[in-house]
C-alpha positions in Angstrom: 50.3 27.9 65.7 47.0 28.3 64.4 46.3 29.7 60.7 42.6 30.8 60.8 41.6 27.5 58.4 39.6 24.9 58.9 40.7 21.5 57.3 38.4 19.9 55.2 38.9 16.6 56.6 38.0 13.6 53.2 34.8 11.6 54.2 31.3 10.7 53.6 29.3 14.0 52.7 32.6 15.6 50.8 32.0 16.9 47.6 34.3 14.5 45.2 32.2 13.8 42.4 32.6 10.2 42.3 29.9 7.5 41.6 31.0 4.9 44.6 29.6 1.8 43.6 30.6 -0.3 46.5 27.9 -2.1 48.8 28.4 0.3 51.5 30.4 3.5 49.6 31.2 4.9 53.5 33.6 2.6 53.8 35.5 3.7 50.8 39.5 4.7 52.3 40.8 8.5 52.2 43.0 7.4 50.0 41.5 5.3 47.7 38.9 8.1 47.0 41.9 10.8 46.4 43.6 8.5 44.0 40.1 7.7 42.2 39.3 11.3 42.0 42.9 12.3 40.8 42.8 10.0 38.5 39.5 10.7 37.1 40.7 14.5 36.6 43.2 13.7 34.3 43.1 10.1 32.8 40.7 8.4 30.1 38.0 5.8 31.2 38.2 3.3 32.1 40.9 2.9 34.3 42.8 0.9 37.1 44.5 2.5 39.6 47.5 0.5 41.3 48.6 2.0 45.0 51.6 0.7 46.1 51.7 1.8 49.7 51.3 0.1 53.0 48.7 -2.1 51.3 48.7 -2.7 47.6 45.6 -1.5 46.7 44.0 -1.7 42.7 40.9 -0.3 41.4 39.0 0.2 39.0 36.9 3.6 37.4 34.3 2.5 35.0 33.9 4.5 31.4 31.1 6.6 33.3 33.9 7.8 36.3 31.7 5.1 38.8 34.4 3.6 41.1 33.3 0.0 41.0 35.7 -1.5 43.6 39.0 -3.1 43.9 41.3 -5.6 45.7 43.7 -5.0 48.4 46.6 -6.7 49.0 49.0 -6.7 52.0 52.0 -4.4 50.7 55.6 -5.3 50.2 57.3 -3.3 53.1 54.6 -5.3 55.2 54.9 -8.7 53.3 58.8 -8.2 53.6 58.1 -7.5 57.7 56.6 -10.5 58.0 58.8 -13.1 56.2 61.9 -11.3 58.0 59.6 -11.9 61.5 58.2 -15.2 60.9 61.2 -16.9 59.4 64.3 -17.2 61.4 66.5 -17.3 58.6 65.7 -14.9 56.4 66.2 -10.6 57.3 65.2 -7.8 56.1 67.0 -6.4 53.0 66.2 -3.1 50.8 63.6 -3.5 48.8 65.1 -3.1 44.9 64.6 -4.4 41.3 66.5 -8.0 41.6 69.1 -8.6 39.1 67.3 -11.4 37.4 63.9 -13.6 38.1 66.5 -16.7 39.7 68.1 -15.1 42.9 71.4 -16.9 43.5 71.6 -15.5 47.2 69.0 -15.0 49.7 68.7 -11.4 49.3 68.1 -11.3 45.6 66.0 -14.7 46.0 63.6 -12.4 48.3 63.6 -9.2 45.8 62.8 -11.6 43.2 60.0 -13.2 44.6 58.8 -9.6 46.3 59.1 -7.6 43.1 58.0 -10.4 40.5 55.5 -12.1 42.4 53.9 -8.3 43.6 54.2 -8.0 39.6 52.4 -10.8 38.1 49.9 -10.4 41.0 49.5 -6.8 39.4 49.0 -8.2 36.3 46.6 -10.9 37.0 44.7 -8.2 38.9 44.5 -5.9 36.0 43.2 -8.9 33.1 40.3 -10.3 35.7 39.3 -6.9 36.3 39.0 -6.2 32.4 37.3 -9.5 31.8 34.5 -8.5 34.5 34.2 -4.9 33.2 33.6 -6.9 29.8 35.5 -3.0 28.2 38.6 -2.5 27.4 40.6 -0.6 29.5 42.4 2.9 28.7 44.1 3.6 31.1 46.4 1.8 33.6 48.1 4.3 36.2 50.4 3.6 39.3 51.2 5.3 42.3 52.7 4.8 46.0 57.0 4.9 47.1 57.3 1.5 45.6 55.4 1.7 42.3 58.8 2.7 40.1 60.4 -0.4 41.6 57.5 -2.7 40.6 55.6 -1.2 37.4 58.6 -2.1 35.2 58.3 -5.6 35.6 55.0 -5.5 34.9 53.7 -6.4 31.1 50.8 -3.8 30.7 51.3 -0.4 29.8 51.2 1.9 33.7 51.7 5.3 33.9 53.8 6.6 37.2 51.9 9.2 38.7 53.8 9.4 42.5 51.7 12.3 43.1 48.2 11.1 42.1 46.9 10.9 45.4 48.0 14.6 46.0 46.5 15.9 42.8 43.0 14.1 43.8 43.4 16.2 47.1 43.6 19.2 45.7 40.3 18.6 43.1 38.6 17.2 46.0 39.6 20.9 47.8 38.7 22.8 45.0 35.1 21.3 44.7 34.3 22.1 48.4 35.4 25.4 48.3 
Protein backbone atom coordinates (compact mmCIF):
# COMPACT_ATOMS: atom_id res chain seq x y z
CA UNK A 1 0.00 0.00 0.00
CA UNK A 2 1.60 3.13 -0.93
CA UNK A 3 1.32 6.43 1.29
CA UNK A 4 2.39 9.24 -1.08
CA UNK A 5 6.03 9.65 1.08
CA UNK A 6 9.14 9.30 0.09
CA UNK A 7 11.63 7.89 2.83
CA UNK A 8 14.47 9.73 3.56
CA UNK A 9 16.82 6.95 3.49
CA UNK A 10 20.17 8.02 6.39
CA UNK A 11 23.47 8.46 4.31
CA UNK A 12 26.15 10.53 2.98
CA UNK A 13 24.63 13.94 1.84
CA UNK A 14 21.78 13.81 4.81
CA UNK A 15 21.45 16.77 6.70
CA UNK A 16 22.50 15.51 10.45
CA UNK A 17 24.62 18.22 11.70
CA UNK A 18 27.38 16.17 12.85
CA UNK A 19 31.18 16.90 12.50
CA UNK A 20 32.38 13.14 11.38
CA UNK A 21 35.83 13.04 12.03
CA UNK A 22 36.61 9.65 10.79
CA UNK A 23 39.32 9.11 7.87
CA UNK A 24 36.67 8.39 5.52
CA UNK A 25 33.18 9.84 7.32
CA UNK A 26 31.10 7.76 4.33
CA UNK A 27 31.64 4.89 6.01
CA UNK A 28 30.13 6.06 9.22
CA UNK A 29 26.91 3.12 9.98
CA UNK A 30 23.09 4.25 9.94
CA UNK A 31 23.10 3.59 13.17
CA UNK A 32 25.95 4.87 14.66
CA UNK A 33 25.12 8.34 13.15
CA UNK A 34 21.39 8.14 14.69
CA UNK A 35 22.65 7.35 18.03
CA UNK A 36 25.48 10.27 17.66
CA UNK A 37 22.91 12.70 16.57
CA UNK A 38 20.27 11.59 19.29
CA UNK A 39 22.64 11.89 21.61
CA UNK A 40 23.97 15.16 20.66
CA UNK A 41 20.19 16.60 20.93
CA UNK A 42 19.86 16.02 24.30
CA UNK A 43 23.19 15.11 26.31
CA UNK A 44 26.25 17.39 27.50
CA UNK A 45 29.63 17.12 25.70
CA UNK A 46 31.53 15.21 25.67
CA UNK A 47 30.07 12.00 25.56
CA UNK A 48 30.35 8.14 24.82
CA UNK A 49 27.85 6.39 23.44
CA UNK A 50 27.61 2.49 24.16
CA UNK A 51 25.30 0.35 21.50
CA UNK A 52 24.65 -2.87 22.61
CA UNK A 53 23.20 -4.47 19.63
CA UNK A 54 24.30 -7.01 17.09
CA UNK A 55 27.80 -5.55 17.54
CA UNK A 56 28.77 -3.63 20.66
CA UNK A 57 29.55 -0.58 19.32
CA UNK A 58 31.15 2.74 21.67
CA UNK A 59 31.75 6.17 20.62
CA UNK A 60 32.77 9.01 21.35
CA UNK A 61 31.27 13.02 20.70
CA UNK A 62 33.90 15.55 21.38
CA UNK A 63 32.86 18.90 23.52
CA UNK A 64 32.38 20.65 20.00
CA UNK A 65 29.52 17.68 18.85
CA UNK A 66 32.58 16.20 16.29
CA UNK A 67 32.14 12.39 16.29
CA UNK A 68 35.70 11.33 16.59
CA UNK A 69 35.36 7.56 16.23
CA UNK A 70 34.78 4.48 18.20
CA UNK A 71 35.38 0.72 18.71
CA UNK A 72 33.31 -2.09 17.74
CA UNK A 73 33.05 -5.16 19.30
CA UNK A 74 31.35 -8.39 18.18
CA UNK A 75 27.97 -8.38 20.40
CA UNK A 76 26.85 -10.82 23.04
CA UNK A 77 23.94 -12.61 21.20
CA UNK A 78 26.73 -13.14 18.50
CA UNK A 79 29.70 -13.93 21.03
CA UNK A 80 27.11 -16.25 22.80
CA UNK A 81 26.33 -17.96 19.00
CA UNK A 82 29.63 -18.66 18.61
CA UNK A 83 30.91 -20.27 21.85
CA UNK A 84 27.45 -22.41 21.70
CA UNK A 85 28.71 -23.37 17.81
CA UNK A 86 32.29 -23.72 18.28
CA UNK A 87 32.26 -25.62 21.56
CA UNK A 88 30.66 -28.93 21.74
CA UNK A 89 29.88 -28.73 25.26
CA UNK A 90 28.63 -25.66 26.03
CA UNK A 91 24.60 -24.34 24.59
CA UNK A 92 23.05 -21.57 24.32
CA UNK A 93 21.31 -20.13 27.45
CA UNK A 94 19.29 -16.75 28.00
CA UNK A 95 21.27 -14.09 28.21
CA UNK A 96 20.70 -12.61 32.04
CA UNK A 97 22.55 -10.78 34.95
CA UNK A 98 24.42 -13.91 36.59
CA UNK A 99 23.94 -14.40 40.19
CA UNK A 100 27.44 -13.69 41.18
CA UNK A 101 30.97 -13.11 39.27
CA UNK A 102 31.90 -17.21 40.17
CA UNK A 103 29.32 -19.31 38.09
CA UNK A 104 28.98 -22.62 39.92
CA UNK A 105 27.22 -24.25 36.77
CA UNK A 106 27.84 -23.88 33.17
CA UNK A 107 25.08 -21.61 32.54
CA UNK A 108 25.83 -19.02 35.09
CA UNK A 109 29.67 -19.56 34.38
CA UNK A 110 28.71 -18.31 30.71
CA UNK A 111 26.47 -15.20 31.93
CA UNK A 112 29.23 -14.39 34.05
CA UNK A 113 31.81 -14.24 31.76
CA UNK A 114 29.31 -12.69 28.96
CA UNK A 115 27.92 -9.97 31.17
CA UNK A 116 31.13 -9.12 33.31
CA UNK A 117 33.59 -9.59 30.74
CA UNK A 118 31.18 -7.35 28.09
CA UNK A 119 31.26 -5.04 31.31
CA UNK A 120 34.83 -4.44 32.20
CA UNK A 121 35.42 -4.29 28.35
CA UNK A 122 32.89 -1.34 28.54
CA UNK A 123 34.74 0.12 31.07
CA UNK A 124 38.16 -0.07 29.79
CA UNK A 125 36.72 1.28 26.56
CA UNK A 126 35.27 4.29 28.21
CA UNK A 127 38.81 5.31 30.50
CA UNK A 128 41.27 4.89 27.17
CA UNK A 129 38.85 6.92 25.30
CA UNK A 130 38.95 9.71 28.15
CA UNK A 131 42.73 9.53 28.42
CA UNK A 132 43.02 10.16 24.41
CA UNK A 133 40.36 12.87 24.48
CA UNK A 134 42.79 14.36 27.28
CA UNK A 135 38.75 16.03 28.80
CA UNK A 136 36.73 14.84 30.98
CA UNK A 137 33.82 13.24 30.02
CA UNK A 138 30.08 14.35 30.86
CA UNK A 139 28.24 12.18 29.72
CA UNK A 140 28.16 8.38 29.40
CA UNK A 141 24.78 7.03 27.72
CA UNK A 142 23.76 3.43 26.70
CA UNK A 143 21.47 1.98 24.34
CA UNK A 144 20.65 -1.38 22.40
CA UNK A 145 18.05 -4.72 23.89
CA UNK A 146 20.90 -5.76 26.06
CA UNK A 147 22.24 -2.48 27.62
CA UNK A 148 19.87 -2.81 30.94
CA UNK A 149 21.40 -6.36 31.41
CA UNK A 150 25.02 -5.06 31.18
CA UNK A 151 25.17 -1.14 32.25
CA UNK A 152 24.59 -2.22 35.89
CA UNK A 153 27.61 -4.02 36.19
CA UNK A 154 29.44 -1.43 34.90
CA UNK A 155 31.39 1.14 37.39
CA UNK A 156 30.88 4.50 35.47
CA UNK A 157 27.86 6.40 35.67
CA UNK A 158 25.49 5.32 32.03
CA UNK A 159 22.36 6.63 31.36
CA UNK A 160 19.73 4.00 29.58
CA UNK A 161 18.39 5.62 26.70
CA UNK A 162 16.68 2.27 24.72
CA UNK A 163 15.26 4.71 22.36
CA UNK A 164 18.31 6.89 21.51
CA UNK A 165 18.71 5.64 18.18
CA UNK A 166 14.92 6.45 17.49
CA UNK A 167 15.14 9.95 18.93
CA UNK A 168 18.33 10.65 16.53
CA UNK A 169 15.95 9.56 13.65
CA UNK A 170 13.54 11.75 14.22
CA UNK A 171 16.17 15.05 14.57
CA UNK A 172 17.86 13.76 11.61
CA UNK A 173 13.96 13.90 9.87
CA UNK A 174 13.28 17.02 11.21
CA UNK A 175 16.48 18.76 9.74
CA UNK A 176 15.72 17.46 6.14
CA UNK A 177 12.42 18.49 6.04
Amino acid sequence: MAIGKTPLVLGPGVKTGLNIKLDNPAELGADLCATAVGALSQYELPCIIVDLGTATKITILGENGDFLGGAIAPGLLISLDALAGGASMLSSIALKSPKASIGTNTPECIRSGMVYGTADMIDGTIERMMKEVGAPVKTIVATGGLSPVVIKHCSHSIIVNKNLLMEGLKCIYEKNN
